[in-house]
mmCIF file of C-alpha atoms and ligand atoms in Angstrom:
data_model
loop_
_atom_site.group_PDB
_atom_site.id
_atom_site.type_symbol
_atom_site.label_atom_id
_atom_site.label_comp_id
_atom_site.label_asym_id
_atom_site.label_seq_id
_atom_site.Cartn_x
_atom_site.Cartn_y
_atom_site.Cartn_z
ATOM 1 C CA MET L 1 -28.561 -10.948 -28.405
ATOM 2 C CA THR L 2 -26.834 -7.900 -27.036
ATOM 3 C CA ILE L 3 -23.135 -7.575 -27.492
ATOM 4 C CA ARG L 4 -21.610 -5.737 -24.562
ATOM 5 C CA SER L 5 -18.728 -3.450 -25.260
ATOM 6 C CA VAL L 6 -15.240 -4.343 -24.116
ATOM 7 C CA ASP L 7 -15.617 -1.543 -21.566
ATOM 8 C CA TYR L 8 -17.838 -3.877 -19.621
ATOM 9 C CA LEU L 9 -14.900 -6.192 -19.099
ATOM 10 C CA LEU L 10 -12.801 -3.294 -17.895
ATOM 11 C CA GLU L 11 -15.387 -2.137 -15.342
ATOM 12 C CA PRO L 12 -13.678 -1.767 -11.981
ATOM 13 C CA ILE L 13 -14.397 -4.377 -9.368
ATOM 14 C CA MET L 14 -14.736 -2.308 -6.208
ATOM 15 C CA ILE L 15 -12.833 -4.587 -3.863
ATOM 16 C CA SER L 16 -9.565 -2.747 -3.605
ATOM 17 C CA ASN L 17 -8.831 -1.618 -0.080
ATOM 18 C CA TRP L 18 -5.193 -0.724 -0.404
ATOM 19 C CA LYS L 19 -3.559 0.341 2.873
ATOM 20 C CA ALA L 20 -1.068 3.164 3.147
ATOM 21 C CA VAL L 21 0.610 3.287 6.559
ATOM 22 C CA ILE L 22 2.892 6.244 7.190
ATOM 23 C CA ILE L 23 5.280 6.339 10.142
ATOM 24 C CA THR L 24 5.971 10.013 10.729
ATOM 25 C CA LEU L 25 6.750 12.718 13.261
ATOM 26 C CA PHE L 26 4.069 14.827 11.572
ATOM 27 C CA PRO L 27 0.889 12.727 11.249
ATOM 28 C CA GLU L 28 -1.158 15.933 10.911
ATOM 29 C CA MET L 29 0.256 16.304 7.380
ATOM 30 C CA PHE L 30 -1.891 13.331 6.203
ATOM 31 C CA PRO L 31 -3.978 12.807 4.131
ATOM 32 C CA GLY L 32 -3.336 16.488 3.278
ATOM 33 C CA PRO L 33 -3.115 16.849 -0.505
ATOM 34 C CA LEU L 34 -4.258 13.231 -0.931
ATOM 35 C CA GLN L 35 -7.806 14.356 0.024
ATOM 36 C CA THR L 36 -8.179 16.125 -3.288
ATOM 37 C CA SER L 37 -9.437 15.113 -6.741
ATOM 38 C CA VAL L 38 -9.370 11.496 -7.970
ATOM 39 C CA VAL L 39 -7.144 10.215 -5.173
ATOM 40 C CA GLY L 40 -9.300 11.964 -2.542
ATOM 41 C CA ASN L 41 -12.500 10.619 -4.102
ATOM 42 C CA ALA L 42 -11.002 7.130 -3.973
ATOM 43 C CA LEU L 43 -10.208 7.676 -0.285
ATOM 44 C CA ASN L 44 -13.821 8.694 0.381
ATOM 45 C CA LYS L 45 -15.070 5.633 -1.499
ATOM 46 C CA GLY L 46 -12.882 3.384 0.651
ATOM 47 C CA LEU L 47 -10.737 2.191 -2.264
ATOM 48 C CA TRP L 48 -7.688 2.922 -0.150
ATOM 49 C CA GLU L 49 -6.924 3.798 3.476
ATOM 50 C CA CYS L 50 -4.568 6.429 4.849
ATOM 51 C CA ASN L 51 -3.186 5.405 8.248
ATOM 52 C CA THR L 52 -0.508 7.187 10.257
ATOM 53 C CA VAL L 53 1.700 6.019 13.102
ATOM 54 C CA PRO L 54 2.993 8.991 15.153
ATOM 55 C CA MET L 55 6.684 8.399 15.769
ATOM 56 C CA ARG L 56 6.629 10.775 18.755
ATOM 57 C CA ASP L 57 4.501 8.218 20.682
ATOM 58 C CA PHE L 58 7.561 5.965 20.781
ATOM 59 C CA GLY L 59 9.994 8.619 22.006
ATOM 60 C CA VAL L 60 12.088 7.998 25.124
ATOM 61 C CA GLY L 61 12.317 9.855 28.441
ATOM 62 C CA LYS L 62 10.049 12.507 29.846
ATOM 63 C CA HIS L 63 10.398 14.625 26.705
ATOM 64 C CA SER L 64 9.600 11.714 24.364
ATOM 65 C CA GLN L 65 12.902 12.242 22.635
ATOM 66 C CA VAL L 66 13.138 10.726 19.158
ATOM 67 C CA ASP L 67 16.547 11.948 17.970
ATOM 68 C CA ASP L 68 20.065 12.513 19.192
ATOM 69 C CA THR L 69 23.355 13.968 17.979
ATOM 70 C CA PRO L 70 25.317 12.031 15.334
ATOM 71 C CA ALA L 71 27.968 9.636 16.600
ATOM 72 C CA GLY L 72 31.335 10.948 15.421
ATOM 73 C CA GLY L 73 30.100 14.538 15.397
ATOM 74 C CA GLY L 74 28.776 16.713 12.625
ATOM 75 C CA ALA L 75 25.691 18.783 11.954
ATOM 76 C CA GLY L 76 22.081 17.915 12.722
ATOM 77 C CA MET L 77 20.319 15.125 14.553
ATOM 78 C CA VAL L 78 19.682 11.456 13.835
ATOM 79 C CA LEU L 79 16.484 9.479 14.524
ATOM 80 C CA ARG L 80 17.200 6.854 17.203
ATOM 81 C CA ALA L 81 17.174 3.162 16.256
ATOM 82 C CA ASP L 82 15.274 2.134 19.434
ATOM 83 C CA VAL L 83 12.534 4.724 18.837
ATOM 84 C CA VAL L 84 12.073 3.891 15.168
ATOM 85 C CA SER L 85 12.171 0.123 15.769
ATOM 86 C CA ASN L 86 9.446 0.403 18.422
ATOM 87 C CA ALA L 87 7.314 2.408 15.978
ATOM 88 C CA LEU L 88 8.007 -0.107 13.216
ATOM 89 C CA ASP L 89 7.266 -3.182 15.355
ATOM 90 C CA HIS L 90 4.015 -1.611 16.533
ATOM 91 C CA THR L 91 3.096 -0.893 12.896
ATOM 92 C CA HIS L 92 3.724 -4.480 11.829
ATOM 93 C CA GLN L 93 1.677 -5.782 14.772
ATOM 94 C CA THR L 94 -1.207 -3.471 13.898
ATOM 95 C CA TYR L 95 -1.230 -3.709 10.102
ATOM 96 C CA GLY L 96 0.446 -7.055 9.431
ATOM 97 C CA ALA L 97 3.180 -7.822 6.961
ATOM 98 C CA LEU L 98 3.238 -5.174 4.241
ATOM 99 C CA PRO L 99 6.180 -4.140 2.055
ATOM 100 C CA THR L 100 8.112 -1.580 4.076
ATOM 101 C CA TYR L 101 10.293 1.232 2.756
ATOM 102 C CA TYR L 102 12.319 4.028 4.243
ATOM 103 C CA LEU L 103 12.015 7.133 2.062
ATOM 104 C CA SER L 104 15.552 8.269 1.524
ATOM 105 C CA ALA L 105 17.620 10.343 -0.894
ATOM 106 C CA ARG L 106 20.039 7.386 -1.010
ATOM 107 C CA GLY L 107 17.327 4.913 -1.988
ATOM 108 C CA ALA L 108 16.576 3.056 -5.204
ATOM 109 C CA PRO L 109 14.710 5.355 -7.625
ATOM 110 C CA PHE L 110 10.930 5.200 -7.314
ATOM 111 C CA THR L 111 9.613 4.477 -10.814
ATOM 112 C CA GLN L 112 6.338 3.799 -12.604
ATOM 113 C CA SER L 113 7.104 0.068 -12.547
ATOM 114 C CA LYS L 114 7.647 0.240 -8.784
ATOM 115 C CA ALA L 115 4.279 2.039 -8.507
ATOM 116 C CA ARG L 116 2.649 -0.819 -10.453
ATOM 117 C CA GLU L 117 4.369 -3.376 -8.248
ATOM 118 C CA LEU L 118 3.085 -1.657 -5.084
ATOM 119 C CA ALA L 119 -0.437 -1.357 -6.525
ATOM 120 C CA ASP L 120 -0.487 -5.183 -6.722
ATOM 121 C CA GLU L 121 0.303 -5.457 -3.009
ATOM 122 C CA LYS L 122 -2.198 -5.127 -0.165
ATOM 123 C CA GLY L 123 -0.591 -1.831 0.806
ATOM 124 C CA VAL L 124 2.678 -0.282 1.905
ATOM 125 C CA ILE L 125 4.384 0.958 5.061
ATOM 126 C CA LEU L 126 6.393 4.137 4.505
ATOM 127 C CA LEU L 127 8.895 5.322 7.080
ATOM 128 C CA CYS L 128 9.506 9.071 6.836
ATOM 129 C CA GLY L 129 12.868 10.372 7.982
ATOM 130 C CA ARG L 130 13.586 13.870 9.312
ATOM 131 C CA PHE L 131 16.764 15.733 10.283
ATOM 132 C CA GLU L 132 19.833 13.778 9.049
ATOM 133 C CA GLY L 133 17.860 10.553 8.716
ATOM 134 C CA VAL L 134 17.636 7.271 10.635
ATOM 135 C CA ASP L 135 20.332 5.365 12.568
ATOM 136 C CA GLU L 136 21.858 2.944 10.051
ATOM 137 C CA ARG L 137 21.650 -0.042 12.441
ATOM 138 C CA LEU L 138 17.855 0.063 12.299
ATOM 139 C CA LEU L 139 17.840 -0.087 8.482
ATOM 140 C CA LYS L 140 20.294 -3.006 8.432
ATOM 141 C CA ALA L 141 18.765 -4.991 11.302
ATOM 142 C CA ARG L 142 15.217 -4.730 9.950
ATOM 143 C CA GLN L 143 16.411 -5.076 6.316
ATOM 144 C CA ILE L 144 14.472 -2.043 5.199
ATOM 145 C CA GLU L 145 14.723 -1.047 1.560
ATOM 146 C CA GLU L 146 15.241 2.611 0.769
ATOM 147 C CA LEU L 147 13.240 4.430 -1.888
ATOM 148 C CA SER L 148 14.083 7.833 -3.389
ATOM 149 C CA ILE L 149 11.772 10.085 -5.383
ATOM 150 C CA GLY L 150 14.635 11.874 -7.120
ATOM 151 C CA ASP L 151 18.164 13.220 -6.946
ATOM 152 C CA PHE L 152 17.467 16.060 -4.557
ATOM 153 C CA VAL L 153 17.226 16.388 -0.785
ATOM 154 C CA LEU L 154 13.890 17.049 0.913
ATOM 155 C CA SER L 155 13.609 18.133 4.533
ATOM 156 C CA GLY L 156 11.545 15.054 5.375
ATOM 157 C CA GLY L 157 10.111 11.864 3.932
ATOM 158 C CA GLU L 158 6.474 13.001 4.093
ATOM 159 C CA ILE L 159 6.428 14.834 0.755
ATOM 160 C CA ALA L 160 8.087 11.797 -0.836
ATOM 161 C CA ALA L 161 5.375 9.614 0.747
ATOM 162 C CA PHE L 162 2.674 11.794 -0.877
ATOM 163 C CA SER L 163 4.278 11.186 -4.269
ATOM 164 C CA VAL L 164 4.548 7.433 -3.814
ATOM 165 C CA ILE L 165 0.973 7.076 -2.530
ATOM 166 C CA ASP L 166 -0.479 9.315 -5.267
ATOM 167 C CA ALA L 167 1.311 7.385 -8.016
ATOM 168 C CA VAL L 168 0.118 4.029 -6.644
ATOM 169 C CA VAL L 169 -3.470 4.959 -5.801
ATOM 170 C CA ARG L 170 -4.262 6.209 -9.322
ATOM 171 C CA LEU L 171 -3.369 2.714 -10.580
ATOM 172 C CA LEU L 172 -5.787 0.930 -8.220
ATOM 173 C CA PRO L 173 -8.914 -0.570 -9.807
ATOM 174 C CA GLY L 174 -11.796 1.900 -9.886
ATOM 175 C CA VAL L 175 -9.771 5.053 -9.202
ATOM 176 C CA LEU L 176 -9.423 6.550 -12.687
ATOM 177 C CA GLY L 177 -12.353 6.805 -15.080
ATOM 178 C CA GLY L 178 -10.607 6.257 -18.415
ATOM 179 C CA LYS L 179 -8.878 2.937 -17.891
ATOM 180 C CA ALA L 180 -7.370 2.828 -21.378
ATOM 181 C CA SER L 181 -5.489 6.077 -20.671
ATOM 182 C CA LEU L 182 -3.271 4.283 -18.159
ATOM 183 C CA PHE L 183 -1.671 2.192 -20.887
ATOM 184 C CA GLU L 184 -0.588 5.149 -22.992
ATOM 185 C CA GLU L 185 1.006 7.278 -20.340
ATOM 186 C CA SER L 186 4.586 8.338 -19.882
ATOM 187 C CA PHE L 187 6.919 5.527 -18.783
ATOM 188 C CA GLU L 188 4.531 2.750 -19.817
ATOM 189 C CA ASN L 189 6.468 0.994 -22.628
ATOM 190 C CA ASP L 190 9.525 3.148 -21.818
ATOM 191 C CA LEU L 191 8.228 6.115 -23.821
ATOM 192 C CA LEU L 192 7.157 9.580 -22.730
ATOM 193 C CA GLU L 193 3.602 10.541 -23.594
ATOM 194 C CA TYR L 194 2.764 12.193 -26.920
ATOM 195 C CA PRO L 195 1.541 15.846 -26.860
ATOM 196 C CA GLN L 196 -2.118 16.463 -25.986
ATOM 197 C CA TYR L 197 -4.443 19.153 -27.396
ATOM 198 C CA THR L 198 -8.029 20.249 -26.834
ATOM 199 C CA ARG L 199 -10.450 22.981 -27.960
ATOM 200 C CA PRO L 200 -10.279 25.671 -29.215
ATOM 201 C CA ARG L 201 -9.014 24.475 -32.601
ATOM 202 C CA VAL L 202 -7.076 27.694 -33.042
ATOM 203 C CA TRP L 203 -5.566 29.475 -30.049
ATOM 204 C CA GLU L 204 -3.456 32.632 -30.544
ATOM 205 C CA ASP L 205 -2.798 31.553 -34.166
ATOM 206 C CA HIS L 206 -1.645 28.100 -33.045
ATOM 207 C CA ARG L 207 -3.584 25.269 -34.664
ATOM 208 C CA ILE L 208 -4.143 21.753 -33.394
ATOM 209 C CA PRO L 209 -2.151 19.445 -35.732
ATOM 210 C CA ASP L 210 -4.415 18.531 -38.710
ATOM 211 C CA VAL L 211 -3.898 14.801 -38.323
ATOM 212 C CA LEU L 212 -5.764 14.865 -34.987
ATOM 213 C CA LEU L 213 -8.834 16.462 -36.582
ATOM 214 C CA GLU L 214 -9.137 14.219 -39.635
ATOM 215 C CA GLY L 215 -10.623 11.235 -37.830
ATOM 216 C CA ASP L 216 -8.253 8.603 -39.286
ATOM 217 C CA HIS L 217 -7.555 6.614 -36.139
ATOM 218 C CA LYS L 218 -4.771 4.547 -37.606
ATOM 219 C CA LYS L 219 -2.951 7.663 -38.766
ATOM 220 C CA ILE L 220 -3.517 9.314 -35.386
ATOM 221 C CA ALA L 221 -2.049 6.314 -33.573
ATOM 222 C CA GLN L 222 0.996 6.351 -35.872
ATOM 223 C CA TRP L 223 1.485 10.093 -35.401
ATOM 224 C CA ARG L 224 1.244 9.817 -31.624
ATOM 225 C CA ARG L 225 3.683 6.922 -31.535
ATOM 226 C CA GLN L 226 6.189 8.905 -33.610
ATOM 227 C CA GLN L 227 5.790 11.976 -31.389
ATOM 228 C CA ALA L 228 6.326 9.840 -28.286
ATOM 229 C CA LYS L 229 9.496 8.399 -29.803
ATOM 230 C CA ASP L 230 10.852 11.811 -30.879
ATOM 231 C CA LEU L 231 10.179 13.328 -27.452
ATOM 232 C CA THR L 232 11.760 10.425 -25.620
ATOM 233 C CA GLN L 233 14.829 10.423 -27.841
ATOM 234 C CA SER L 234 15.455 14.134 -27.386
ATOM 235 C CA ARG L 235 14.505 14.536 -23.719
ATOM 236 C CA ARG L 236 15.425 11.227 -22.114
ATOM 237 C CA PRO L 237 18.269 9.419 -23.874
ATOM 238 C CA ASP L 238 18.386 6.949 -20.952
ATOM 239 C CA LEU L 239 14.753 5.868 -21.486
ATOM 240 C CA TRP L 240 15.214 5.865 -25.263
ATOM 241 C CA GLN L 241 18.096 3.443 -25.008
ATOM 242 C CA ARG L 242 15.977 1.077 -22.925
ATOM 243 C CA TYR L 243 13.113 1.364 -25.396
ATOM 244 C CA VAL L 244 15.383 0.530 -28.343
ATOM 245 C CA GLN L 245 16.882 -2.451 -26.525
ATOM 246 C CA ASN L 246 13.457 -3.784 -25.530
ATOM 247 C CA SER L 247 12.034 -3.394 -29.027
ATOM 248 C CA LEU L 248 15.037 -5.247 -30.461
ATOM 249 C CA LYS L 249 14.374 -8.050 -27.961
ATOM 250 C CA SER L 250 10.689 -8.287 -28.913
ATOM 251 C CA ASP L 251 11.677 -8.546 -32.604
ATOM 252 C CA ASP L 252 13.706 -11.705 -31.847
HETATM 253 N N1 SAH D 1 21.301 13.375 5.329
HETATM 254 C C1 SAH D 1 20.456 12.753 4.364
HETATM 255 C C2 SAH D 1 19.277 13.657 4.003
HETATM 256 C C3 SAH D 1 18.312 13.815 5.110
HETATM 257 S S1 SAH D 1 16.886 14.672 4.574
HETATM 258 C C4 SAH D 1 21.258 12.451 3.085
HETATM 259 O O1 SAH D 1 22.190 13.201 2.792
HETATM 260 O O2 SAH D 1 20.920 11.490 2.366
HETATM 261 C C5 SAH D 1 15.677 14.206 5.749
HETATM 262 C C6 SAH D 1 14.727 13.101 5.336
HETATM 263 O O3 SAH D 1 14.042 13.476 4.149
HETATM 264 C C7 SAH D 1 15.377 11.778 5.005
HETATM 265 O O4 SAH D 1 15.574 11.013 6.176
HETATM 266 C C8 SAH D 1 14.375 11.133 4.082
HETATM 267 O O5 SAH D 1 13.368 10.434 4.799
HETATM 268 C C9 SAH D 1 13.720 12.330 3.379
HETATM 269 N N2 SAH D 1 14.212 12.555 2.002
HETATM 270 C C10 SAH D 1 15.084 13.509 1.606
HETATM 271 N N3 SAH D 1 15.307 13.467 0.286
HETATM 272 C C11 SAH D 1 14.547 12.453 -0.200
HETATM 273 C C12 SAH D 1 14.342 11.898 -1.497
HETATM 274 N N4 SAH D 1 14.964 12.384 -2.563
HETATM 275 N N5 SAH D 1 13.479 10.851 -1.627
HETATM 276 C C13 SAH D 1 12.854 10.349 -0.537
HETATM 277 N N6 SAH D 1 13.000 10.836 0.724
HETATM 278 C C14 SAH D 1 13.831 11.871 0.898
#
């Protein structure tokens, strides 16, 4: 009798056909950087789809206007509610009901757990703002959640969309080779990842830590765990606090 390794059980089932739909004034930006490396290979294999909806197609008047000056005055332009709603309704008719987010500096933080949540969906619709953003009435009326990739202001939602899609696609079945590596990464279990090393053993007088070369896997796992804890505690007190609270809970 042959005993198959546990890897067999982890073999990807190539059924994933996750749909990214990006509503944007600049569809030519996609797939852009998402054509490269593992995420690009997954696109070529059909593990995910990159669809764009050009917002300009829904503009009004003979100049296909999409924006107008802010009510109440002030700098910049605002994307019109009627234009964006037409683009959004068309997207829902074409691609069906998918979770829909407006990328926005004011949004809820995009996190690894959100990436995992989206990877379990059939896909996502991402609305990219430009200028000063989107008319608030559209967001309220269509109950669109806002998602931010960090506490800084980009000039448009497209670069945020790249980040969200990249983070989700690498979690889809069949995209990454080493499946086990996903469980040890930063933010899984609320810890940052331990330091990594590779050949040469000595580089500019710096040695790889001995413990990693001694082949004692239990000791290596302990060392890595301790390193992950130390790094998290010193660099990300917020994450560390969550980790401590969760490990207290699991001791109960
Ligand atoms: N006036 C807005 C910023 C507009 S920036 C404000 O102060 O909040 C233009 C567009 O870039 C936004 O509509 C949004 O789609 C995108 N954007 C900017 N920063 C972002 C961030 N941190 N995360 C996600 N999208 C962002």
